[in-house]
CSV table of C-alpha atoms and ligand atoms in Angstrom, one decimal:
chain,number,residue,atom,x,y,z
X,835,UNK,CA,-3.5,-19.5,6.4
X,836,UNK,CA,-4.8,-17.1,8.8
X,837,UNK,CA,-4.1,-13.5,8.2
X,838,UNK,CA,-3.3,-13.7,12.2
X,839,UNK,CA,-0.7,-16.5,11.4
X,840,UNK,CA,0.5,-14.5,8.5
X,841,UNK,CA,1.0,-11.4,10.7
X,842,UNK,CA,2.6,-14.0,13.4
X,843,UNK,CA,4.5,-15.0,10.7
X,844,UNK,CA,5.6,-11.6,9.4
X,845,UNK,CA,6.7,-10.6,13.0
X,846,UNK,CA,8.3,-14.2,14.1
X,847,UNK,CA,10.8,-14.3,11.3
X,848,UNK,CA,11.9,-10.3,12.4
X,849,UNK,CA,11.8,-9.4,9.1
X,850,UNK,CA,10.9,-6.0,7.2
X,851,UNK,CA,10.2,-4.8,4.1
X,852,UNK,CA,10.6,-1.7,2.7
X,853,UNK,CA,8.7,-0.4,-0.5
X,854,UNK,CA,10.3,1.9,-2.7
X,855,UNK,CA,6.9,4.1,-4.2
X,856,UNK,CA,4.0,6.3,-4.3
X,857,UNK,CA,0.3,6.4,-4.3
X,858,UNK,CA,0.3,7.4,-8.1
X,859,UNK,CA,1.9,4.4,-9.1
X,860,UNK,CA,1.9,0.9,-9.3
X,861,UNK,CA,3.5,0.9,-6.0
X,862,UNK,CA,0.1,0.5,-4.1
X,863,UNK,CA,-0.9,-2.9,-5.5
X,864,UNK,CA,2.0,-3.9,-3.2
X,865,UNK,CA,0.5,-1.9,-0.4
X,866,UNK,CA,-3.0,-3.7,-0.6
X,867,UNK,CA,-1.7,-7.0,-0.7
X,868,UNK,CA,0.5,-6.3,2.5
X,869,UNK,CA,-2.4,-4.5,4.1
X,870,UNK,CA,-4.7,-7.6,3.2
X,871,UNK,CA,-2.3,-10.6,4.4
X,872,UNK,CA,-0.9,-8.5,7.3
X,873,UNK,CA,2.3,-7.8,6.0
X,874,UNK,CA,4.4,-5.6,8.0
X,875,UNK,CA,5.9,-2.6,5.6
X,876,UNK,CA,7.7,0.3,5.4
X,877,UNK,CA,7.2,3.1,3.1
X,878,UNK,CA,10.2,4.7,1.5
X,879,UNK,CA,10.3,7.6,-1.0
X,880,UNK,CA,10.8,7.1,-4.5
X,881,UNK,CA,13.8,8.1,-4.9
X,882,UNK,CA,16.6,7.5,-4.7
X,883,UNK,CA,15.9,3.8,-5.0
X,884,UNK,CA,18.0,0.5,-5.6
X,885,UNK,CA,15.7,-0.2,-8.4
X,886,UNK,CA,18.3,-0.9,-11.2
X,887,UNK,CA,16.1,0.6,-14.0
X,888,UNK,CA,15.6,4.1,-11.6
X,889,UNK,CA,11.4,2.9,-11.6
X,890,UNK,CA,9.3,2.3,-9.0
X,891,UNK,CA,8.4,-0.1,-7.1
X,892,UNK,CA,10.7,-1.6,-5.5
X,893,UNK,CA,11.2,-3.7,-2.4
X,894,UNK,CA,14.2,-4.0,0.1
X,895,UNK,CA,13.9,-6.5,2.4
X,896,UNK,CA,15.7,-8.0,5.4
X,897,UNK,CA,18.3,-10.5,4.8
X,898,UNK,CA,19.4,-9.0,1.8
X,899,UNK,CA,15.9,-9.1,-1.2
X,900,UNK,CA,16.1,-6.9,-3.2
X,901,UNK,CA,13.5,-7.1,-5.9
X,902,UNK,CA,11.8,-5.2,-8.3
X,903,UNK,CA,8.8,-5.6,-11.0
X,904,UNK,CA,5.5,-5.3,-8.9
X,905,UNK,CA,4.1,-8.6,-10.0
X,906,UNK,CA,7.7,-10.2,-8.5
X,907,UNK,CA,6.9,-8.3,-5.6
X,908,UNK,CA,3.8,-10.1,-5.3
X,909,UNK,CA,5.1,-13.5,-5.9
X,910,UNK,CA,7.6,-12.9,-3.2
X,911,UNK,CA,5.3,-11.9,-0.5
X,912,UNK,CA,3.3,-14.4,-1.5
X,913,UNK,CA,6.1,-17.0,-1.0
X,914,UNK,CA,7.3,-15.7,1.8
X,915,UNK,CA,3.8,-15.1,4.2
X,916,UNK,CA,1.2,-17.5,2.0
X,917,UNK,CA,1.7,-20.2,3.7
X,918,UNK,CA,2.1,-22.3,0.0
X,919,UNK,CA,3.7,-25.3,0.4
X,920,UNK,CA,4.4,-26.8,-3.5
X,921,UNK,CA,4.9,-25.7,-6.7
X,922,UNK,CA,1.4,-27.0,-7.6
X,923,UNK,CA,-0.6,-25.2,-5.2
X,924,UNK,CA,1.9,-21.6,-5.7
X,925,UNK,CA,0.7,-22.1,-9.6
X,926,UNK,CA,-2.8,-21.2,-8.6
X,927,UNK,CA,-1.7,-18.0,-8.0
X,928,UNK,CA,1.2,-17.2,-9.8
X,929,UNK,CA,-0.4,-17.8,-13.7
X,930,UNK,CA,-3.1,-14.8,-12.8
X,931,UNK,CA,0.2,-12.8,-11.2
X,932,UNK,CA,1.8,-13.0,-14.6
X,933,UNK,CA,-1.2,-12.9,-16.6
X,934,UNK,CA,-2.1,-9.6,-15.0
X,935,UNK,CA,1.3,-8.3,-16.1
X,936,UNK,CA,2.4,-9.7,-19.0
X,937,UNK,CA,-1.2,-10.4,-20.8
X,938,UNK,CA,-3.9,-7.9,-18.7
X,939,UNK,CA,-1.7,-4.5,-18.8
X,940,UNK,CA,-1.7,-4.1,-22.4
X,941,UNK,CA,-6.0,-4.4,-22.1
X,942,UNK,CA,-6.0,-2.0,-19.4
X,943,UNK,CA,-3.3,0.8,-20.8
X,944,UNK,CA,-2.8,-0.3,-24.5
X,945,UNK,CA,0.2,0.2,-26.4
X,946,UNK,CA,2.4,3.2,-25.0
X,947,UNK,CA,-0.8,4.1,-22.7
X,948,UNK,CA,-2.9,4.9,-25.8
X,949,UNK,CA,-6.3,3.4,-24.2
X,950,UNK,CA,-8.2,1.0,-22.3
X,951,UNK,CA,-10.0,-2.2,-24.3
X,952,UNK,CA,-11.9,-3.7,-21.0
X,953,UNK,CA,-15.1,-2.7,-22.5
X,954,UNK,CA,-14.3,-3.2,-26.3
X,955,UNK,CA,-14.9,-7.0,-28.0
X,956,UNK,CA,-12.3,-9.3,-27.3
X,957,UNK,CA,-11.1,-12.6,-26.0
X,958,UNK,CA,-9.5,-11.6,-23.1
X,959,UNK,CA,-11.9,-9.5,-21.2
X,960,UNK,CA,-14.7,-11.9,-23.1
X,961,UNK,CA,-13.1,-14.9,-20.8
X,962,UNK,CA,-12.6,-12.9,-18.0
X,963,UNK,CA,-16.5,-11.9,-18.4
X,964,UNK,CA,-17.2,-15.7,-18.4
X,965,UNK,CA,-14.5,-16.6,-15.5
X,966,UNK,CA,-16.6,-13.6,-13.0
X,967,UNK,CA,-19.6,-15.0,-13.7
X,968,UNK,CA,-19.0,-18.1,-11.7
X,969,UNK,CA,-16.6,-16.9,-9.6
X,970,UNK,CA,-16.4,-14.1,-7.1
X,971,UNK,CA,-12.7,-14.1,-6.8
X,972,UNK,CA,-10.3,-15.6,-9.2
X,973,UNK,CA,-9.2,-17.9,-6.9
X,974,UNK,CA,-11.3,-20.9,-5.3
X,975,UNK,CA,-13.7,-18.1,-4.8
X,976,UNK,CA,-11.7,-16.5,-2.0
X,977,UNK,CA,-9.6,-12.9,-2.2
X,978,UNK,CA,-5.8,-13.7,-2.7
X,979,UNK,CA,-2.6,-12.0,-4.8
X,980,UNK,CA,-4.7,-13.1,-7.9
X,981,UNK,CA,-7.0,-10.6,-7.2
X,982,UNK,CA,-4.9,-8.0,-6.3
X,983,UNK,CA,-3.1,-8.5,-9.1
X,984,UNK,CA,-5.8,-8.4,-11.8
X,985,UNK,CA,-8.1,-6.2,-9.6
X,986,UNK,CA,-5.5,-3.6,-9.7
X,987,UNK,CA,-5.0,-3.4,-13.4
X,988,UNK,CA,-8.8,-3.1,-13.9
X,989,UNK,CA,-9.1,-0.8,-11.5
X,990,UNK,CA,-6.4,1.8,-12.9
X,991,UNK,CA,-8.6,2.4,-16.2
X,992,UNK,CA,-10.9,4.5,-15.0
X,993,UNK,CA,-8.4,7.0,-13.2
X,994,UNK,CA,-6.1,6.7,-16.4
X,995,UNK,CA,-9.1,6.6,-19.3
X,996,UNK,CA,-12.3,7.6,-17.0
X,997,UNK,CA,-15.5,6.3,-17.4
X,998,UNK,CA,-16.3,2.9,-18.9
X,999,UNK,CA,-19.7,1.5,-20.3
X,1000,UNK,CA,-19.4,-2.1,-19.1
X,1001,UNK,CA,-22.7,-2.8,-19.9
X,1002,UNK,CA,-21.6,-6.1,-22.2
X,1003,UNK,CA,-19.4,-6.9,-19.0
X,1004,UNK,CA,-21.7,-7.2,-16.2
X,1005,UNK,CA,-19.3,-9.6,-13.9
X,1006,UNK,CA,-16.1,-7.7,-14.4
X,1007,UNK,CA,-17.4,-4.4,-13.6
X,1008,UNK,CA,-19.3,-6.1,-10.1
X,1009,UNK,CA,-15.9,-7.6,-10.0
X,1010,UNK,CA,-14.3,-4.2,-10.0
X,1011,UNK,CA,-16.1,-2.5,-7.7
X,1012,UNK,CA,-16.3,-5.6,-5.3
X,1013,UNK,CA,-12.3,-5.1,-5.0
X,1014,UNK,CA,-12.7,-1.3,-4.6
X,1015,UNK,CA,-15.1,-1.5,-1.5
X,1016,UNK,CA,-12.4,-3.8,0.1
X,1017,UNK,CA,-11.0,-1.0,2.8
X,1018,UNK,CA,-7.6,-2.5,2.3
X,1019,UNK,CA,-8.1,-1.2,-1.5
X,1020,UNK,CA,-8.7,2.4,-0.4
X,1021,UNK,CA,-5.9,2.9,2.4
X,1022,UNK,CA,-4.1,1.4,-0.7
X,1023,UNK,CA,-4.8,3.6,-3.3
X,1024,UNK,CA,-7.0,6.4,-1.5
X,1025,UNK,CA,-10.4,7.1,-1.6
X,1026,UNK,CA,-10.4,9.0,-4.6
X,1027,UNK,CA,-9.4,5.8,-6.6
X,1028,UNK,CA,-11.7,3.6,-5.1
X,1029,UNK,CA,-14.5,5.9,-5.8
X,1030,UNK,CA,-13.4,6.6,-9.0
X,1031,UNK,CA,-14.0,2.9,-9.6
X,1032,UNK,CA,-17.6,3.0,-8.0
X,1033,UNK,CA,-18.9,5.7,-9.6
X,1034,UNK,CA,-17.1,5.6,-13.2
X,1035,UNK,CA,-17.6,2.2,-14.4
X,1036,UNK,CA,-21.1,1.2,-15.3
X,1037,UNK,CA,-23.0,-1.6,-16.9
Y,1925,GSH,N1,6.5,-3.5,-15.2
Y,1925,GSH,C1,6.9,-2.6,-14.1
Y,1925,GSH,C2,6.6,-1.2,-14.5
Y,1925,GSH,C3,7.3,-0.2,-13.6
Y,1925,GSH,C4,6.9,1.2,-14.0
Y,1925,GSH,O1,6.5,1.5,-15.2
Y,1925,GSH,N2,6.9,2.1,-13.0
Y,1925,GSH,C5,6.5,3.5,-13.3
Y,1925,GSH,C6,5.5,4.0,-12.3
Y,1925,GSH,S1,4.0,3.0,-12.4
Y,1925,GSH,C7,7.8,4.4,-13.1
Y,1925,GSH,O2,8.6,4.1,-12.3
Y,1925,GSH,N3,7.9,5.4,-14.0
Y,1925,GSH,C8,8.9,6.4,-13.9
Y,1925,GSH,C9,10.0,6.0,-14.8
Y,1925,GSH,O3,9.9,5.1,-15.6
Y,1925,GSH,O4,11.0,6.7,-14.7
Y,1925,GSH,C10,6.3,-3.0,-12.8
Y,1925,GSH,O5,5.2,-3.6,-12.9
Y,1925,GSH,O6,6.8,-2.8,-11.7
């Protein structure tokens, strides 16, 4: 689908969401996603928030959403403006969703934030090395939520753990920077993130 017919899409059905967040959190990877597919969205402070667990983000949404998690946020933007029609082609997308949150974080922050491993041996990033090598996008070769998703959570390690020697992982650091010169990345994040990313990951 278009990201016209998405943004048709967006504005034909009247609805609105609004995101619960800040530019220091997670709360962005929402914000590049909706600034990618054309999603229309509000900004609302942190708090107070309907987020049940008092964390950020979260998203209220016409007709009654309410939904926290920013990977569920994902999914539901995704469901609601991809344009995905079955269960077969949503699963695509929703695996590297969940894999970036459930499987990806823990590589990227490490237990109670105590370090990045996307430059240390190991089979996750080791696959991912191999996936980026014939692939520019995680996806059929073409920018979606996956990206987003994963992109995001490799691209918080160097503002939370600074620079990375990703010499053994040539693909995933072009990966990297190829999602932080998309422009929808830095209105997301800010510019100081994005070139954070270009100029503290090498290899
Ligand atoms: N798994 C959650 C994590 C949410 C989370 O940890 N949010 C942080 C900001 S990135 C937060 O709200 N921290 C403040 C707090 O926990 O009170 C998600 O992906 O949305």
């Amino acid at each position: 689908m278009s990201n016209l017919l998405r943004a048709v899409r967006g504005v034909s059905t009247g609805s609105m969401a609004r995101l619960f967040g800040s530019q220091q959190t997670r709360s962005p990877l929402v914000n590049w996603y909706c600034y990618e597919a054309d999603i229309p969205l509000q900004m609302r402070d942190p708090q107070p928030s309907p987020h049940p667990f008092g964390q950020v983000p979260h998203l209220s949404d016409d007709g009654g959403v309410e939904i926290f998690e920013s990977g569920a946020i994902l999914l539901y933007l995704m469901d609601k403006y991809g344009g995905m029609n079955t269960p077969e082609e949503r699963a695509k997308y929703t695996k590297w969703v969940v894999f970036a949150n459930a499987t990806l974080e823990q590589v990227c922050f490490g237990h109670k934030m105590s370090g990045a491993q996307i430059a240390s041996p190991g089979r996750t990033m080791d696959k991912l090395e191999d996936i980026l090598g014939k692939s520019q996008y995680l996806v059929d070769n073409t920018f979606s939520v996956a990206d987003v998703a994963v992109g995001s959570y490799l691209n918080y390690v160097p503002i939370f753990f600074g620079a990375q020697n990703m010499s053994r992982r040539p693909n995933v650091a072009a990966y990297m920077k190829r999602c932080a010169s998309r422009p929808a990345f830095a209105k997301a994040f800010g510019e100081g993130h994005a070139k954070s990313v270009m100029t503290k990951i090498t290899g």
